[in-house]
PDB file of C-alpha atoms in Angstrom:
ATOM      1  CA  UNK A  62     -19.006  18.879 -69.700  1.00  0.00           C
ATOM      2  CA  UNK A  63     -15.844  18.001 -67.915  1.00  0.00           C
ATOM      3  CA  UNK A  64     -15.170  20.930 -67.101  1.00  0.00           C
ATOM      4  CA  UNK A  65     -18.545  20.472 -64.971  1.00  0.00           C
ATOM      5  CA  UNK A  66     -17.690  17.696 -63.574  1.00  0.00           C
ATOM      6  CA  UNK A  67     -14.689  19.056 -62.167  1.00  0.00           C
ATOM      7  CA  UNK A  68     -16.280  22.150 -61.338  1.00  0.00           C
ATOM      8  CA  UNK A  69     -18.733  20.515 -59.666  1.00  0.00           C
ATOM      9  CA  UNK A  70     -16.282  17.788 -57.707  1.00  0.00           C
ATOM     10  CA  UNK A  71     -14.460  20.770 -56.468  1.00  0.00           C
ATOM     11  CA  UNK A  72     -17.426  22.359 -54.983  1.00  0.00           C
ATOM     12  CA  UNK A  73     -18.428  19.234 -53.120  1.00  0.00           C
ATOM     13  CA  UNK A  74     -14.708  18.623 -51.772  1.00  0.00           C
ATOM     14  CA  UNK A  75     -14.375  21.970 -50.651  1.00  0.00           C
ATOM     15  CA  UNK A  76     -18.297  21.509 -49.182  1.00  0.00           C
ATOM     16  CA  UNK A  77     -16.944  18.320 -47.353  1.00  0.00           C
ATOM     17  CA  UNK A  78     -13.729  19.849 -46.741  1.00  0.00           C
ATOM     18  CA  UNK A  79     -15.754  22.593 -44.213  1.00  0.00           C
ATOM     19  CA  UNK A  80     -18.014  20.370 -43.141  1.00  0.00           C
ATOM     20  CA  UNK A  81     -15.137  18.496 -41.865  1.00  0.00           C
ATOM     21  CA  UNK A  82     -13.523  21.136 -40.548  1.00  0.00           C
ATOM     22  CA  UNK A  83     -16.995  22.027 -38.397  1.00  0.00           C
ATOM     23  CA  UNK A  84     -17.088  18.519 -37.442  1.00  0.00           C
ATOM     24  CA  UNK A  85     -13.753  18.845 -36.101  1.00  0.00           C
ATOM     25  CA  UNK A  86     -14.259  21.806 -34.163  1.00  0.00           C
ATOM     26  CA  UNK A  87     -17.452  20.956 -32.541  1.00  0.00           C
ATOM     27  CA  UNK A  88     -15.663  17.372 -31.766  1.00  0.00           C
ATOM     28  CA  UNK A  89     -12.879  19.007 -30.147  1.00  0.00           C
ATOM     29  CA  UNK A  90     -15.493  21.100 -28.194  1.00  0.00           C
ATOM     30  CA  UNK A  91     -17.483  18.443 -26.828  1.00  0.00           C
ATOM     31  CA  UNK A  92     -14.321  16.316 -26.136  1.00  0.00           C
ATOM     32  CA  UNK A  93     -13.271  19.584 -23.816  1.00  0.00           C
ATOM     33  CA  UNK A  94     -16.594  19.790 -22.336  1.00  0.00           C
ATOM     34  CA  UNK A  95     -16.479  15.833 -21.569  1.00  0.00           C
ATOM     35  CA  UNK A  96     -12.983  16.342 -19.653  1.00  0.00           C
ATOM     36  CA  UNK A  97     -14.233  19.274 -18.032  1.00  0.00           C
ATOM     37  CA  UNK A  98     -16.792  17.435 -16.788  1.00  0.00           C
ATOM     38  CA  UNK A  99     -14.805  14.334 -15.967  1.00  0.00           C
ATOM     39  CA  UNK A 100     -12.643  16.498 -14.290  1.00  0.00           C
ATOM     40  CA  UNK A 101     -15.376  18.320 -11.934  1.00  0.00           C
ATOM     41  CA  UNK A 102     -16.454  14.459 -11.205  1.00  0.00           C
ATOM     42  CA  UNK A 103     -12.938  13.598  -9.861  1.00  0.00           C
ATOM     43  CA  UNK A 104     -12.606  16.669  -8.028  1.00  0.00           C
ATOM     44  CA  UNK A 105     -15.904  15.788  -6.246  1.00  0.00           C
ATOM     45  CA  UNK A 106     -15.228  12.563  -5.691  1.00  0.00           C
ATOM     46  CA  UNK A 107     -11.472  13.292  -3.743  1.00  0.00           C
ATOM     47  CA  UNK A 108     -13.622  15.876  -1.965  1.00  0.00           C
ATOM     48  CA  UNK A 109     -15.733  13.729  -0.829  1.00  0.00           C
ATOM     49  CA  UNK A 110     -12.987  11.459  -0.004  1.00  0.00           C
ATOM     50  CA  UNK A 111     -11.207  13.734   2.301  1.00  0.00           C
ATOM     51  CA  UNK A 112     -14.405  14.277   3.882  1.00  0.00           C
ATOM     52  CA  UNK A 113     -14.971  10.605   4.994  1.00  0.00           C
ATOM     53  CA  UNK A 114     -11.198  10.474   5.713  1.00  0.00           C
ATOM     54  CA  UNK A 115     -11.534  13.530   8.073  1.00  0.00           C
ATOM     55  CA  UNK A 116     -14.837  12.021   9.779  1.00  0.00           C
ATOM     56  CA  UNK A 117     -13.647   8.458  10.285  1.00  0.00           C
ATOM     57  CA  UNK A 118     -10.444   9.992  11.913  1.00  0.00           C
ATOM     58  CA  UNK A 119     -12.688  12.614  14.094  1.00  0.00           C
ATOM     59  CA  UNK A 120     -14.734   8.998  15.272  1.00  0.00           C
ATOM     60  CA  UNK A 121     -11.285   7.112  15.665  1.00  0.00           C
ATOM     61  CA  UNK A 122     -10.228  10.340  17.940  1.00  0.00           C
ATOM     62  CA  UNK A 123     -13.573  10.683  20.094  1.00  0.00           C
ATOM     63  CA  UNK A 124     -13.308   6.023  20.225  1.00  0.00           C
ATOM     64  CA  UNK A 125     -10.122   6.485  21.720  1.00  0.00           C
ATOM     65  CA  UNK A 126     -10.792   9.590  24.413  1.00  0.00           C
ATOM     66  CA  UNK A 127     -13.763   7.761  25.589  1.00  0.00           C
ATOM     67  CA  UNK A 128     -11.710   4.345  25.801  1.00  0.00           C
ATOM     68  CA  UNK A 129      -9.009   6.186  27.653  1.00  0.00           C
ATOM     69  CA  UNK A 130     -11.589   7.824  30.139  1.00  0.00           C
ATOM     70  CA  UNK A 131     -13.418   4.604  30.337  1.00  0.00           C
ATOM     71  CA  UNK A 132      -9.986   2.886  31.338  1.00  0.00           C
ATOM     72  CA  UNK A 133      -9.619   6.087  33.894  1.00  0.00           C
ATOM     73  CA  UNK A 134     -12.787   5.632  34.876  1.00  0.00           C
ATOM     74  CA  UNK A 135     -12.745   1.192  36.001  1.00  0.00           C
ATOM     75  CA  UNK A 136      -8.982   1.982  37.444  1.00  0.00           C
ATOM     76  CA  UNK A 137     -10.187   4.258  39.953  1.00  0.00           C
ATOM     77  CA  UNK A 138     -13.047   1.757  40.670  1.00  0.00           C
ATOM     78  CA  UNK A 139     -10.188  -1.108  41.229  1.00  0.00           C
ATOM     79  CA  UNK A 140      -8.429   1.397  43.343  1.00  0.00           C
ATOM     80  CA  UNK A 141     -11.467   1.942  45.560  1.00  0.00           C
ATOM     81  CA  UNK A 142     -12.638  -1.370  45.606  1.00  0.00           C
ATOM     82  CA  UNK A 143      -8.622  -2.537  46.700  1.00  0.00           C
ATOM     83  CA  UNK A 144      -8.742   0.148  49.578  1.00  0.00           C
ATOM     84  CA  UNK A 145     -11.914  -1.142  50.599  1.00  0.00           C
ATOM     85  CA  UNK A 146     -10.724  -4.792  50.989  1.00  0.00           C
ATOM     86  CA  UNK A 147      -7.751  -3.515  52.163  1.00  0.00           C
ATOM     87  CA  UNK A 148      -9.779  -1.401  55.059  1.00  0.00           C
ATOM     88  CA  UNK A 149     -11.881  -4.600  55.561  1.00  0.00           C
ATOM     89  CA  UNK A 150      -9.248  -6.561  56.095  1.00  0.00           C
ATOM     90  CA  UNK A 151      -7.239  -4.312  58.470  1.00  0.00           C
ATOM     91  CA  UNK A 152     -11.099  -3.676  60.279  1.00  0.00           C
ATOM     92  CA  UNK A 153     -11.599  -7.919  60.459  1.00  0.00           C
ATOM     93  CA  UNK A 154      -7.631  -8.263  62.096  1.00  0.00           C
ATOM     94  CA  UNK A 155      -8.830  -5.180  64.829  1.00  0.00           C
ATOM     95  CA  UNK A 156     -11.830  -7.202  65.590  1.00  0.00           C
ATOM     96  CA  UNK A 157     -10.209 -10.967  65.750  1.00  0.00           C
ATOM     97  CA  UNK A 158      -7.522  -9.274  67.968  1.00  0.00           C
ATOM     98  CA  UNK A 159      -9.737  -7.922  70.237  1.00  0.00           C
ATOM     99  CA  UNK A 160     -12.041 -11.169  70.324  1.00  0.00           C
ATOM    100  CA  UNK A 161      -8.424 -13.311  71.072  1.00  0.00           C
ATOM    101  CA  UNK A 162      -7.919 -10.731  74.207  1.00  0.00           C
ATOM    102  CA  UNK A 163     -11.438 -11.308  75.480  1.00  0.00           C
ATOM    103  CA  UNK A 164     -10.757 -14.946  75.472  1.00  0.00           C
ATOM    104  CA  UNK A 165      -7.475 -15.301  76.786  1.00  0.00           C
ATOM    105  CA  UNK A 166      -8.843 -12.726  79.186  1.00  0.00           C
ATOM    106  CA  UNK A 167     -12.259 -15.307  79.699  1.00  0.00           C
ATOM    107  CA  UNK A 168      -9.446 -18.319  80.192  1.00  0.00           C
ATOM    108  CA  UNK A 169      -7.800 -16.775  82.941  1.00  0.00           C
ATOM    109  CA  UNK A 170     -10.846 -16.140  85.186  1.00  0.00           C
TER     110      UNK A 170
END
């Protein structure tokens, strides 16, 4: 009867024994598969990442060239509006010169 009882403890070790050892191996599969996957995941994410980092710099680029022709753009308007006062002014001292010369030319008659 011991004998069976030992026999039979035995059996059930080495039954646990494999069953551990299956355990173990399918635990140390899905623990791979789970850092494969968590892996992928942060390999997506820094993708995606670089992607929003390449089009906020692309926006930041095309914001700046339009600032820089806008700037082009209301500097030449300043220039022409200056030229035009400038013209206007040079026009208005022709025309007050020539009005003084008709007077003093009025006083002398």
């Amino acid at each position: 009867m011991r004998k069976l009882i030992i026999a039979s403890m035995a059996a059930a070790a080495f039954s646990l024994a494999a069953c551990s050892e299956k355990a173990q191996q399918e635990t140390s599969e899905a623990g791979a598969a789970v850092a494969d996957d968590a892996a992928a995941a942060g390999d997506a994410v820094a993708e995606g990442a670089a992607e929003a980092g390449d089009t906020v710099a692309a926006g930041a680029a095309d914001a700046a060239d339009a600032t820089a022709a806008a700037a082009k753009d209301a500097g030449n308007a300043v220039e022409g509006t200056v030229k035009a006062a400038g013209d206007a002014a040079d026009n208005a001292g022709d025309k007050i010169a020539e009005e003084t010369k008709k007077a003093e030319a009025n006083d002398k008659k």
